[in-house]
PDB file of C-alpha atoms and ligand atoms in Angstrom:
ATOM      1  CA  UNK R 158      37.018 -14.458   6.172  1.00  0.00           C
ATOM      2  CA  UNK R 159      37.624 -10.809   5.865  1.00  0.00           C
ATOM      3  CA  UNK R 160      37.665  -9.022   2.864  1.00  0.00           C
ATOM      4  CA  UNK R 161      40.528  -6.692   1.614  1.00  0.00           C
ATOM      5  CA  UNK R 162      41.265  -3.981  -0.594  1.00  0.00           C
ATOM      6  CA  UNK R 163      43.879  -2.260  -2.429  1.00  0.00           C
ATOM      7  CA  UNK R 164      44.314   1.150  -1.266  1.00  0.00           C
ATOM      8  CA  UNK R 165      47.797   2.269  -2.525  1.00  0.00           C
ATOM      9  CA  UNK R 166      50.922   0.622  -2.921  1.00  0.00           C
ATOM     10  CA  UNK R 167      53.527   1.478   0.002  1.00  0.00           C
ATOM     11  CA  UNK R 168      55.893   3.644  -2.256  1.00  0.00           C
ATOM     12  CA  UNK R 169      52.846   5.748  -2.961  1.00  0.00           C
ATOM     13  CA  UNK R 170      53.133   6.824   0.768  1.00  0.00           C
ATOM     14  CA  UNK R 171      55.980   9.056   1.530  1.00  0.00           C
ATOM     15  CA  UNK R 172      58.312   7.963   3.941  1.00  0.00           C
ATOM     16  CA  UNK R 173      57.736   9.834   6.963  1.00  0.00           C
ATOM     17  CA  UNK R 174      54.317  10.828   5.325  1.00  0.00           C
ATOM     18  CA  UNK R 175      50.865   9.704   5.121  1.00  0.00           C
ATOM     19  CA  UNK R 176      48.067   9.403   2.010  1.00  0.00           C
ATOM     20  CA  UNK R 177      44.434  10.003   2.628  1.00  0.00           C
ATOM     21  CA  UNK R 178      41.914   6.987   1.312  1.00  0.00           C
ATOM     22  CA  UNK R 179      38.306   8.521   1.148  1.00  0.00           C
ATOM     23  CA  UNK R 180      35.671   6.605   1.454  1.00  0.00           C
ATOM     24  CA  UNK R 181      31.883   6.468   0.640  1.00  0.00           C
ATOM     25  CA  UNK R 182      30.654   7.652   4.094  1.00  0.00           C
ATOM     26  CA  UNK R 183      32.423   9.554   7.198  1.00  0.00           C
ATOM     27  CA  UNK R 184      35.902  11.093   7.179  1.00  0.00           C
ATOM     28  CA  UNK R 185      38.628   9.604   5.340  1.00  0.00           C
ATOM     29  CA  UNK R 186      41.381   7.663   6.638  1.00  0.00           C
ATOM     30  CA  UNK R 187      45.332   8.544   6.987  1.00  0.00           C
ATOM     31  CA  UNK R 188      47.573   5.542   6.224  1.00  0.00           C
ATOM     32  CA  UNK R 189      50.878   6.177   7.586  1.00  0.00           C
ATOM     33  CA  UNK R 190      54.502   5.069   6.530  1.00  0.00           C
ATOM     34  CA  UNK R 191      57.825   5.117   9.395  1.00  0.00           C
ATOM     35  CA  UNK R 192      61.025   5.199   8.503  1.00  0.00           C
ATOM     36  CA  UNK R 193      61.455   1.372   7.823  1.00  0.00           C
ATOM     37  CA  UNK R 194      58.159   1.017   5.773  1.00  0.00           C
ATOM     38  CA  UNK R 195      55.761   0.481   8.953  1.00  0.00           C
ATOM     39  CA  UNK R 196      52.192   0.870   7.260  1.00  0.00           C
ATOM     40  CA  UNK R 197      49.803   2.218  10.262  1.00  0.00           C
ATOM     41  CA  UNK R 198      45.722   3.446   9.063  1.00  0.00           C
ATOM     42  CA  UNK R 199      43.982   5.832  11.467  1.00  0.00           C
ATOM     43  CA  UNK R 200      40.560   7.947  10.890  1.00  0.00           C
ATOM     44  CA  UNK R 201      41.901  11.229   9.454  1.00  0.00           C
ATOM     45  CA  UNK R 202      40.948  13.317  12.297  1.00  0.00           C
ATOM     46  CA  UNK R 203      42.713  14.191  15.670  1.00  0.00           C
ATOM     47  CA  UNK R 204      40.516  13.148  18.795  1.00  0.00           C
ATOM     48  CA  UNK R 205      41.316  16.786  20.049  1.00  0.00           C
ATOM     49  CA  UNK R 206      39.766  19.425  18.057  1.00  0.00           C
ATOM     50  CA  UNK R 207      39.666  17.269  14.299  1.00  0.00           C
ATOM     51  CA  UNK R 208      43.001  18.214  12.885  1.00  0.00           C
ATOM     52  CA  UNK R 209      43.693  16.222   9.672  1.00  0.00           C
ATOM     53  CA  UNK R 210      46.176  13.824  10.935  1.00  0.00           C
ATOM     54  CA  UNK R 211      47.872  13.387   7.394  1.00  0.00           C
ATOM     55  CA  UNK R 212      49.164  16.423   7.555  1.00  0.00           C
ATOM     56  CA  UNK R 213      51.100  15.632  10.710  1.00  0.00           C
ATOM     57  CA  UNK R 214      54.780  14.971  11.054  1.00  0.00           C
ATOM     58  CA  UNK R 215      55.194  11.221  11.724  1.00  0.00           C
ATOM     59  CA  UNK R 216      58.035  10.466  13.639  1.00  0.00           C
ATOM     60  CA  UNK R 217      58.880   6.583  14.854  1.00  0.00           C
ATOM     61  CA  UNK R 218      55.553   5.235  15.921  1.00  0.00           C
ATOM     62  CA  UNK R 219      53.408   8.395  16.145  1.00  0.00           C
ATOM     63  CA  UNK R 220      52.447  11.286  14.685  1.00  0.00           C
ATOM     64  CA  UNK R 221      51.964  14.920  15.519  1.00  0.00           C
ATOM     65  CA  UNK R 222      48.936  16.956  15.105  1.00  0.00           C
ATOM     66  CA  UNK R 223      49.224  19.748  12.770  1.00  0.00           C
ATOM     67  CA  UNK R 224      47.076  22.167  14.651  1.00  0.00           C
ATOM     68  CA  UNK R 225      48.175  22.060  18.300  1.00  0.00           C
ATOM     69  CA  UNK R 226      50.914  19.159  18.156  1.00  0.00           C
ATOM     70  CA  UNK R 227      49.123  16.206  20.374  1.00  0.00           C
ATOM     71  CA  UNK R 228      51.222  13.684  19.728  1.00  0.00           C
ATOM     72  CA  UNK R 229      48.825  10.116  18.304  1.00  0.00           C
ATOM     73  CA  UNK R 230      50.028   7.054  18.574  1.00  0.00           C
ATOM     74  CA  UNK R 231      50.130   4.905  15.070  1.00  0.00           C
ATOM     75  CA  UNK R 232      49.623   1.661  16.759  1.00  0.00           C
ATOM     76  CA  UNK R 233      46.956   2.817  18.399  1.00  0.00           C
ATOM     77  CA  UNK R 234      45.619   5.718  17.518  1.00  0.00           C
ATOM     78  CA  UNK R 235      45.841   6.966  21.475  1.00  0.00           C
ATOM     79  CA  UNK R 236      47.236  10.543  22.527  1.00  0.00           C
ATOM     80  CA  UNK R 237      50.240  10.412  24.300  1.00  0.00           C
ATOM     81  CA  UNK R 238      50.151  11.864  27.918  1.00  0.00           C
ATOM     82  CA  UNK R 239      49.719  14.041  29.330  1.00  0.00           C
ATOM     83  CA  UNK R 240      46.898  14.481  26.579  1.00  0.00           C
ATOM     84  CA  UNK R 241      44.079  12.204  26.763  1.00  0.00           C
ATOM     85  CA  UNK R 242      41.994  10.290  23.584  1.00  0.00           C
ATOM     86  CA  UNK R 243      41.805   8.144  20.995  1.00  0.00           C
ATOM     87  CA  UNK R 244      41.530   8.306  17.253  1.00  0.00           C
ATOM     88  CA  UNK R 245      39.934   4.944  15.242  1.00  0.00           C
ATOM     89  CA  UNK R 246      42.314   2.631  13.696  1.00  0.00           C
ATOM     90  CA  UNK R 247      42.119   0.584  11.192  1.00  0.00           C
ATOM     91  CA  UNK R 248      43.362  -2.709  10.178  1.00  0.00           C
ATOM     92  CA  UNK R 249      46.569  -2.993   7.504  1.00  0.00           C
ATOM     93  CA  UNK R 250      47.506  -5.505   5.685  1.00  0.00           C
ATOM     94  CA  UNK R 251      50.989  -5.795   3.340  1.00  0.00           C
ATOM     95  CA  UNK R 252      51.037  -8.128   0.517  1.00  0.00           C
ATOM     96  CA  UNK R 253      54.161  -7.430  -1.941  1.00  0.00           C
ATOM     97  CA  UNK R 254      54.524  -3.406  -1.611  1.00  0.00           C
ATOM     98  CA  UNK R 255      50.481  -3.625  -1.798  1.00  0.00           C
ATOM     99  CA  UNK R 256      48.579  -1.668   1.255  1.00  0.00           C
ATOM    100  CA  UNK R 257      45.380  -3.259   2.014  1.00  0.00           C
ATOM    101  CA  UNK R 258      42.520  -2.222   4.349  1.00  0.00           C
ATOM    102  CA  UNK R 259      39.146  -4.460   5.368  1.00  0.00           C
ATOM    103  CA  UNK R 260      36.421  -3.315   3.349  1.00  0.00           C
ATOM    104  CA  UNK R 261      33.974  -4.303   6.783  1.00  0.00           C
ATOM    105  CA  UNK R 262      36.293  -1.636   8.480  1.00  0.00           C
ATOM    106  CA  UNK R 263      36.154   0.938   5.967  1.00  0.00           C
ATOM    107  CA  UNK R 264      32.268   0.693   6.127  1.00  0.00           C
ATOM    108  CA  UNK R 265      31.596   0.621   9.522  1.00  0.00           C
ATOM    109  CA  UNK R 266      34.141   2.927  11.399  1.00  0.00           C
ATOM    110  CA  UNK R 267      33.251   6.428  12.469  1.00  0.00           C
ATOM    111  CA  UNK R 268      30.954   6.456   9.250  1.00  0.00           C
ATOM    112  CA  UNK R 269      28.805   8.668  11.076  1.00  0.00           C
ATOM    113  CA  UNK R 270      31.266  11.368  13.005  1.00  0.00           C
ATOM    114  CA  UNK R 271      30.440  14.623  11.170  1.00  0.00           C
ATOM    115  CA  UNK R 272      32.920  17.129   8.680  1.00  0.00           C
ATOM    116  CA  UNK R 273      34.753  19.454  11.100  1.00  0.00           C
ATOM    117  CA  UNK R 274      33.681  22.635  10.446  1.00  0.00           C
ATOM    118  CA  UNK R 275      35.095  26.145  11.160  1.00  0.00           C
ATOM    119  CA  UNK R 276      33.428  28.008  13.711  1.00  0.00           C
ATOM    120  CA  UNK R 277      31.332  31.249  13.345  1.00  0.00           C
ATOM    121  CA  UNK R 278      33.010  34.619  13.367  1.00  0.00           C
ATOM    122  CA  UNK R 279      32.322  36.347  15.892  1.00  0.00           C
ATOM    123  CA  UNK R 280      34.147  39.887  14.639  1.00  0.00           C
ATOM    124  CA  UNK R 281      31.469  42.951  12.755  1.00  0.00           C
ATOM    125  CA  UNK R 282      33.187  44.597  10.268  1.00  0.00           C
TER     126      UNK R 282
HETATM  127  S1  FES Q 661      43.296  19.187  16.789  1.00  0.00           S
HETATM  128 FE1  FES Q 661      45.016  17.911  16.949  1.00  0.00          FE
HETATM  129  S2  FES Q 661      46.134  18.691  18.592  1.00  0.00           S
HETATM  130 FE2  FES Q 661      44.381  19.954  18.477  1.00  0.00          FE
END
């Protein structure tokens, strides 16, 4: 039987918003809240380029990129044509206003895709 934990309560997440859970090992994860208290959880990273995804705009079931707008699907965590990937997703689980992820999930997904970091400039001054 899986095991769950408490991550936040819904109200914590701003409707049409999103709340980062870090964990111990790879990049955090985004938990997600619609406009009639959907809870979705996807890795924290855009399959594009990396862009935090909890900084997006989440509208119905998706949510927008910050950094070049792909548009991610919350169910799924695939880009919507015609872009083309797919972000991790996690399990959620509502109990009472409670959010609740699997801890097997938390430990195991894309533990070991590395930080996005900024590139090298390339300009002498
Ligand atoms: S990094 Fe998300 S759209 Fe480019």
């Amino acid at each position: 039987m899986a095991e769950w934990i408490h991550v936040c309560d819904v109200a914590d997440i701003p409707v049409l918003g999103s709340r980062r859970v870090n964990r111990d090992k790879g990049p955090a994860v985004a938990v997600f809240r619609t406009s009639d208290d959907q809870v979705y959880a996807l890795l924290d990273r855009c399959p594009h380029k990396g862009g935090p995804l909890s900084q997006g705009i989440v509208f119905g079931r998706a949510v927008a990129c910050p950094l070049h707008n792909w548009t991610i699907a919350l169910d799924t965590g695939t880009a919507r044509e015609p872009d083309d990937g797919c972000t991790p997703r996690f399990s959620v689980k509502l109990e009472q206003g409670r959010v609740l992820l699997q801890v097997a999930e938390l430990a195991s997904i894309a533990i070991d895709v590395a930080p996005v970091m900024a590139g090298p400039c390339t300009r002498t001054c």
